[in-house]
Amino acid sequence: MKTTIYSARKIITMNPNRPETSHVAVRDGRILGTGTLDELAGWGPYDLDERFADKVLMPGLIEGHAHSMEGALWSFTYVGWFDRMDPDGKVWDGVKSVDDVVARLKEAEAALGGEDEPLLGWGLDPIYMDNVRMTRADLDRVSETRPVGVMHASGHILNVNTRGLELAGLLKPGQNHPGIPVGDDGLPTGELKSPEVMMPAGKHVGLDRSFLSSDPGALRNYARLCVRSGVTTSSDLGQQLDDDLLKMFLDVTGAEDYPVCMVAFRINFGLSPKELVDYAASLREQSTDRLELGRIKVIADGSIQGFSARIRWPGYYNGAENGLWYIAPDQLAEIYERALAAGVQVHTHTNGDEATQLAIETMETALRKAPDADHRFTLQHCQLASAAQFRKMARLGMCVNLFANHHFFWGDEHYNLTVGPERALRMNACNTALSEGVPMTIHSDAPVTPLGPLFTAWAAVNRRTASGRIQGAHECISVEQALHAITIGAAVTMKMDDVIGSIEVGKRADFAVLEEDPTQVAPEALKDISVWGTVQGGRIFEAATI
Amino acid sequence: MMDLPVSVIAGYLGAGKTTLVNHLLRHNEGQRLAVLVNEFGELPIDADLIESADDGLISIAGGCVCCAFGSDLIGALTDIRNMSPRPDHVLIEASGVALPASIAASVRLIDGLRSDAVLVLADAEQIRRNARNTYLADTIERQLSQADMLLLTKADLVSKQQLDEVRDWLKGNHPGKRILPVVSGQIPISAALGALPFPARQPSAADTAHSRFESIVLRPDGIVDADALGVALANDPGVDRAKGFVAGDEGMVLLHVVGNRHNTEAASGDHEVGVICIGLKDQLDPARIRGLPDAVRAGRAAE
């Protein structure tokens, strides 16, 4: 029964009874106690470990909405606008023009073997490039013999070169599909919009299962990114878990050196409501220290910037038709009722406020049939929720995970185009959620935006958009509230706050090891704090060597 | 080889899509159907029809198959197109909130496939209530407006008066659309999907439950303008489905009619002239239909 006591420059505990301290004792991967060395010495013999003497410890950060697919993407070439760190810690510069995209892909192309091996880039976001439309001619400059593709940051558009179109059987005149724009020559431009038209070409440019879901390498890469961003517990919000995938998750996370606890949610696709709930319930007992199972993710609508979110009157600012339901309301109701009865937690993706309203009303009805005083059903994204909706959520015992990063990356777009100025101000309303009493966390939705809870906290505190405007100052939250959101707040939404989320006796020894004190730097500098690494379950992981 | 016809079956939950698919499989009249469902989660095939299930493909009595397409509709359709022997007709059972026109648009991307028809099912008991539901109204409306034919299901579960009311309501909102009542989930495959063109395998014995429908074979003498005949058949209020070969200016032509829409394609090889026209017994007027080829010729001459 070995006890290790770590000293630190400062330990921010998120335990209000002892918010700051200097030492933490760890035994068997759990926190034995916090306090002064004298206080902790009372537990008996110990080793004093002073490696963190000049670091600041926080509870291990918790990402409540991300996808391990982020780890898979780095097998392909990053061509996004913003600088982004890969699992090796290399920071890739953002690319700022189509020529830059072509140049970066050419570099990657030179390293490929064979004449017809595919090449895939990801992360393109033309809204920062004056909405330039990339064409197959651009990508033909990379290669005329290989299929070349570029996936947009939204995940909803794929550009391919001429060879890619040819292989997909789409290089022919007379195309009449809303997702396939046609050029002056009567042939497709190479832009493929919407999943159904992306798939046939995607297969040929490398957009296959390894891109779309997780494999062992991706899961390990994802964990390395977690260490680099101080994350010790992460949701994997929406896996089409089956027995094979489950085995892979158990194998990979079961390795002695796997540095993260993954919380894998079963997405609602592919199973009837009854099968879905039964399957999720059956998974619970297979949970391990590093793989939490038995929760459900449901997708109710699409995305706001894709105009596929369901929004209420008066609809989209640019007059676009209302979006799409991704699930029939009656099926949502059946899932809620069955899950409540089975004690299975459900997190529901609702982007638009109509989808949020449906989820709230469905919840209210379901709770009458299957009351549960502590269900903590959580709305994910919930970007457009109004104050009235937050009040209702609080009364119904629901939680929320707001998309703070989105506000930075697409806030200007929402202001100008999708929902217009007034509703853009209330998007991802962290302050309203908290003041109305809804348990709240904030997220990256990686790979949609980069994983990094300190960045996400920065976004919620400052509410700056990519153009630098502060949008919706009333919804800014304090640094303390933001740090709460990315630790104990996230733990509450996943019903794990008895195990993680604060540095206090009895909890898992999960720490984020920081070079600076987030409560002392300027709020504008939160995102720039260096992460040394993590401690997860008492095991130490240094970012520089992970 | 002629293009393989693909029909989309859409409509909100409970409209009877699965019942219809099973009925068509059970009474396939010699047609080999390939059924594509969104997901196997809600297995849409009656157990007694399943011969074997293997690696994502379910084999069904009568040479029919069923598979799930998940997120790759185009891939699944391409696989079906490449099957040997090829099915006679592909049915896509859409999810309850799917918009069928976008599914049909994907079908049109694939060489060798022809988007044949969008059949939207409306539950006689529920459709008006669903259409008033805040969350569903626009989705239901979009589904109905994208139909080539509306199938009014569960017609036997409402009174005659209610049936008339719901039919009037549909007609009022979607003027000119063909509305076929479906009783106990039953409609002949020839009315829903069209008959097999001549010559084909012998159809199985006709189902007496389908006696509400009637078919006649139109055999125009000599050369006829297939498109003009298609327009005339599509405009005839008694004809819901028509399919078959006619002799055109440049050889044999395969003509399809569904609801108010028609389609022609050049046919290779020798075929017997004959267009099977199907409609409700009390609305199909054989004399009027037999007169259409001459009327078409007269119209053409008058131009």
mmCIF file of N, CA, C and O in Angstrom, chain A residues 240-270:
data_model
loop_
_atom_site.group_PDB
_atom_site.id
_atom_site.type_symbol
_atom_site.label_atom_id
_atom_site.label_comp_id
_atom_site.label_asym_id
_atom_site.label_seq_id
_atom_site.Cartn_x
_atom_site.Cartn_y
_atom_site.Cartn_z
ATOM 1 N N GLN A 240 -21.145 3.626 -33.222
ATOM 2 C CA GLN A 240 -22.100 2.579 -33.565
ATOM 3 C C GLN A 240 -21.581 1.269 -32.956
ATOM 4 O O GLN A 240 -21.261 0.314 -33.669
ATOM 5 N N LEU A 241 -21.501 1.278 -31.629
ATOM 6 C CA LEU A 241 -20.914 0.143 -30.908
ATOM 7 C C LEU A 241 -21.623 -1.153 -31.250
ATOM 8 O O LEU A 241 -22.845 -1.226 -31.261
ATOM 9 N N ASP A 242 -20.827 -2.170 -31.547
ATOM 10 C CA ASP A 242 -21.343 -3.526 -31.625
ATOM 11 C C ASP A 242 -20.305 -4.398 -30.927
ATOM 12 O O ASP A 242 -19.329 -3.880 -30.375
ATOM 13 N N ASP A 243 -20.490 -5.693 -30.944
ATOM 14 C CA ASP A 243 -19.601 -6.538 -30.160
ATOM 15 C C ASP A 243 -18.148 -6.427 -30.634
ATOM 16 O O ASP A 243 -17.222 -6.447 -29.823
ATOM 17 N N ASP A 244 -17.946 -6.293 -31.959
ATOM 18 C CA ASP A 244 -16.573 -6.182 -32.471
ATOM 19 C C ASP A 244 -15.908 -4.886 -32.027
ATOM 20 O O ASP A 244 -14.772 -4.864 -31.569
ATOM 21 N N LEU A 245 -16.644 -3.782 -32.202
ATOM 22 C CA LEU A 245 -16.087 -2.482 -31.846
ATOM 23 C C LEU A 245 -15.856 -2.411 -30.334
ATOM 24 O O LEU A 245 -14.851 -1.856 -29.873
ATOM 25 N N LEU A 246 -16.758 -2.991 -29.601
ATOM 26 C CA LEU A 246 -16.631 -3.004 -28.150
ATOM 27 C C LEU A 246 -15.342 -3.725 -27.737
ATOM 28 O O LEU A 246 -14.590 -3.256 -26.875
ATOM 29 N N LYS A 247 -15.074 -4.844 -28.398
ATOM 30 C CA LYS A 247 -13.872 -5.609 -28.074
ATOM 31 C C LYS A 247 -12.624 -4.761 -28.337
ATOM 32 O O LYS A 247 -11.682 -4.743 -27.548
ATOM 33 N N MET A 248 -12.661 -4.038 -29.466
ATOM 34 C CA MET A 248 -11.522 -3.177 -29.800
ATOM 35 C C MET A 248 -11.340 -2.110 -28.712
ATOM 36 O O MET A 248 -10.221 -1.863 -28.250
ATOM 37 N N PHE A 249 -12.431 -1.482 -28.303
ATOM 38 C CA PHE A 249 -12.342 -0.461 -27.254
ATOM 39 C C PHE A 249 -11.785 -1.060 -25.956
ATOM 40 O O PHE A 249 -10.939 -0.457 -25.297
ATOM 41 N N LEU A 250 -12.273 -2.245 -25.608
ATOM 42 C CA LEU A 250 -11.810 -2.875 -24.368
ATOM 43 C C LEU A 250 -10.326 -3.204 -24.456
ATOM 44 O O LEU A 250 -9.567 -2.977 -23.508
ATOM 45 N N ASP A 251 -9.901 -3.727 -25.620
ATOM 46 C CA ASP A 251 -8.491 -4.083 -25.791
ATOM 47 C C ASP A 251 -7.600 -2.849 -25.676
ATOM 48 O O ASP A 251 -6.615 -2.845 -24.944
ATOM 49 N N VAL A 252 -7.929 -1.808 -26.444
ATOM 50 C CA VAL A 252 -7.060 -0.635 -26.516
ATOM 51 C C VAL A 252 -7.025 0.107 -25.176
ATOM 52 O O VAL A 252 -5.957 0.426 -24.654
ATOM 53 N N THR A 253 -8.210 0.351 -24.608
ATOM 54 C CA THR A 253 -8.218 1.125 -23.358
ATOM 55 C C THR A 253 -7.708 0.280 -22.192
ATOM 56 O O THR A 253 -7.301 0.818 -21.163
ATOM 57 N N GLY A 254 -7.701 -1.024 -22.367
ATOM 58 C CA GLY A 254 -7.235 -1.913 -21.307
ATOM 59 C C GLY A 254 -5.728 -1.959 -21.171
ATOM 60 O O GLY A 254 -5.211 -2.464 -20.167
ATOM 61 N N ALA A 255 -5.010 -1.425 -22.177
ATOM 62 C CA ALA A 255 -3.548 -1.447 -22.100
ATOM 63 C C ALA A 255 -3.093 -0.652 -20.878
ATOM 64 O O ALA A 255 -3.656 0.401 -20.569
ATOM 65 N N GLU A 256 -2.047 -1.149 -20.219
ATOM 66 C CA GLU A 256 -1.546 -0.536 -18.983
ATOM 67 C C GLU A 256 -1.242 0.952 -19.138
ATOM 68 O O GLU A 256 -1.381 1.729 -18.202
ATOM 69 N N ASP A 257 -0.811 1.320 -20.360
ATOM 70 C CA ASP A 257 -0.372 2.706 -20.540
ATOM 71 C C ASP A 257 -1.416 3.560 -21.270
ATOM 72 O O ASP A 257 -1.089 4.636 -21.756
ATOM 73 N N TYR A 258 -2.644 3.080 -21.354
ATOM 74 C CA TYR A 258 -3.649 3.926 -22.016
ATOM 75 C C TYR A 258 -4.029 5.048 -21.059
ATOM 76 O O TYR A 258 -4.473 4.790 -19.932
ATOM 77 N N PRO A 259 -3.876 6.321 -21.500
ATOM 78 C CA PRO A 259 -3.872 7.422 -20.532
ATOM 79 C C PRO A 259 -5.210 8.103 -20.266
ATOM 80 O O PRO A 259 -5.226 9.146 -19.609
ATOM 81 N N VAL A 260 -6.300 7.574 -20.798
ATOM 82 C CA VAL A 260 -7.571 8.300 -20.688
ATOM 83 C C VAL A 260 -8.677 7.331 -20.310
ATOM 84 O O VAL A 260 -8.632 6.157 -20.674
ATOM 85 N N CYS A 261 -9.672 7.843 -19.620
ATOM 86 C CA CYS A 261 -10.925 7.097 -19.472
ATOM 87 C C CYS A 261 -11.864 7.558 -20.580
ATOM 88 O O CYS A 261 -12.199 8.740 -20.657
ATOM 89 N N MET A 262 -12.243 6.631 -21.464
ATOM 90 C CA MET A 262 -13.165 6.964 -22.542
ATOM 91 C C MET A 262 -14.592 6.629 -22.104
ATOM 92 O O MET A 262 -14.835 5.575 -21.508
ATOM 93 N N VAL A 263 -15.504 7.529 -22.430
ATOM 94 C CA VAL A 263 -16.915 7.290 -22.140
ATOM 95 C C VAL A 263 -17.605 7.120 -23.491
ATOM 96 O O VAL A 263 -17.846 8.098 -24.201
ATOM 97 N N ALA A 264 -17.828 5.866 -23.859
ATOM 98 C CA ALA A 264 -18.324 5.580 -25.218
ATOM 99 C C ALA A 264 -19.845 5.473 -25.211
ATOM 100 O O ALA A 264 -20.406 4.604 -24.560
ATOM 101 N N PHE A 265 -20.478 6.366 -25.935
ATOM 102 C CA PHE A 265 -21.941 6.377 -26.038
ATOM 103 C C PHE A 265 -22.361 5.558 -27.266
ATOM 104 O O PHE A 265 -21.743 5.676 -28.330
ATOM 105 N N ARG A 266 -23.440 4.778 -27.132
ATOM 106 C CA ARG A 266 -23.994 4.065 -28.291
ATOM 107 C C ARG A 266 -24.917 5.024 -29.037
ATOM 108 O O ARG A 266 -25.892 5.523 -28.487
ATOM 109 N N ILE A 267 -24.593 5.292 -30.319
ATOM 110 C CA ILE A 267 -25.442 6.185 -31.113
ATOM 111 C C ILE A 267 -26.729 5.451 -31.482
ATOM 112 O O ILE A 267 -26.768 4.222 -31.507
ATOM 113 N N ASN A 268 -27.790 6.209 -31.761
ATOM 114 C CA ASN A 268 -29.091 5.565 -31.977
ATOM 115 C C ASN A 268 -29.240 4.891 -33.335
ATOM 116 O O ASN A 268 -30.209 4.187 -33.561
ATOM 117 N N PHE A 269 -28.288 5.066 -34.247
ATOM 118 C CA PHE A 269 -28.432 4.476 -35.581
ATOM 119 C C PHE A 269 -28.410 2.949 -35.533
ATOM 120 O O PHE A 269 -27.689 2.346 -34.756
ATOM 121 N N GLY A 270 -29.186 2.349 -36.423
ATOM 122 C CA GLY A 270 -29.046 0.915 -36.682
ATOM 123 C C GLY A 270 -29.795 0.007 -35.733
ATOM 124 O O GLY A 270 -29.771 -1.203 -35.911
#
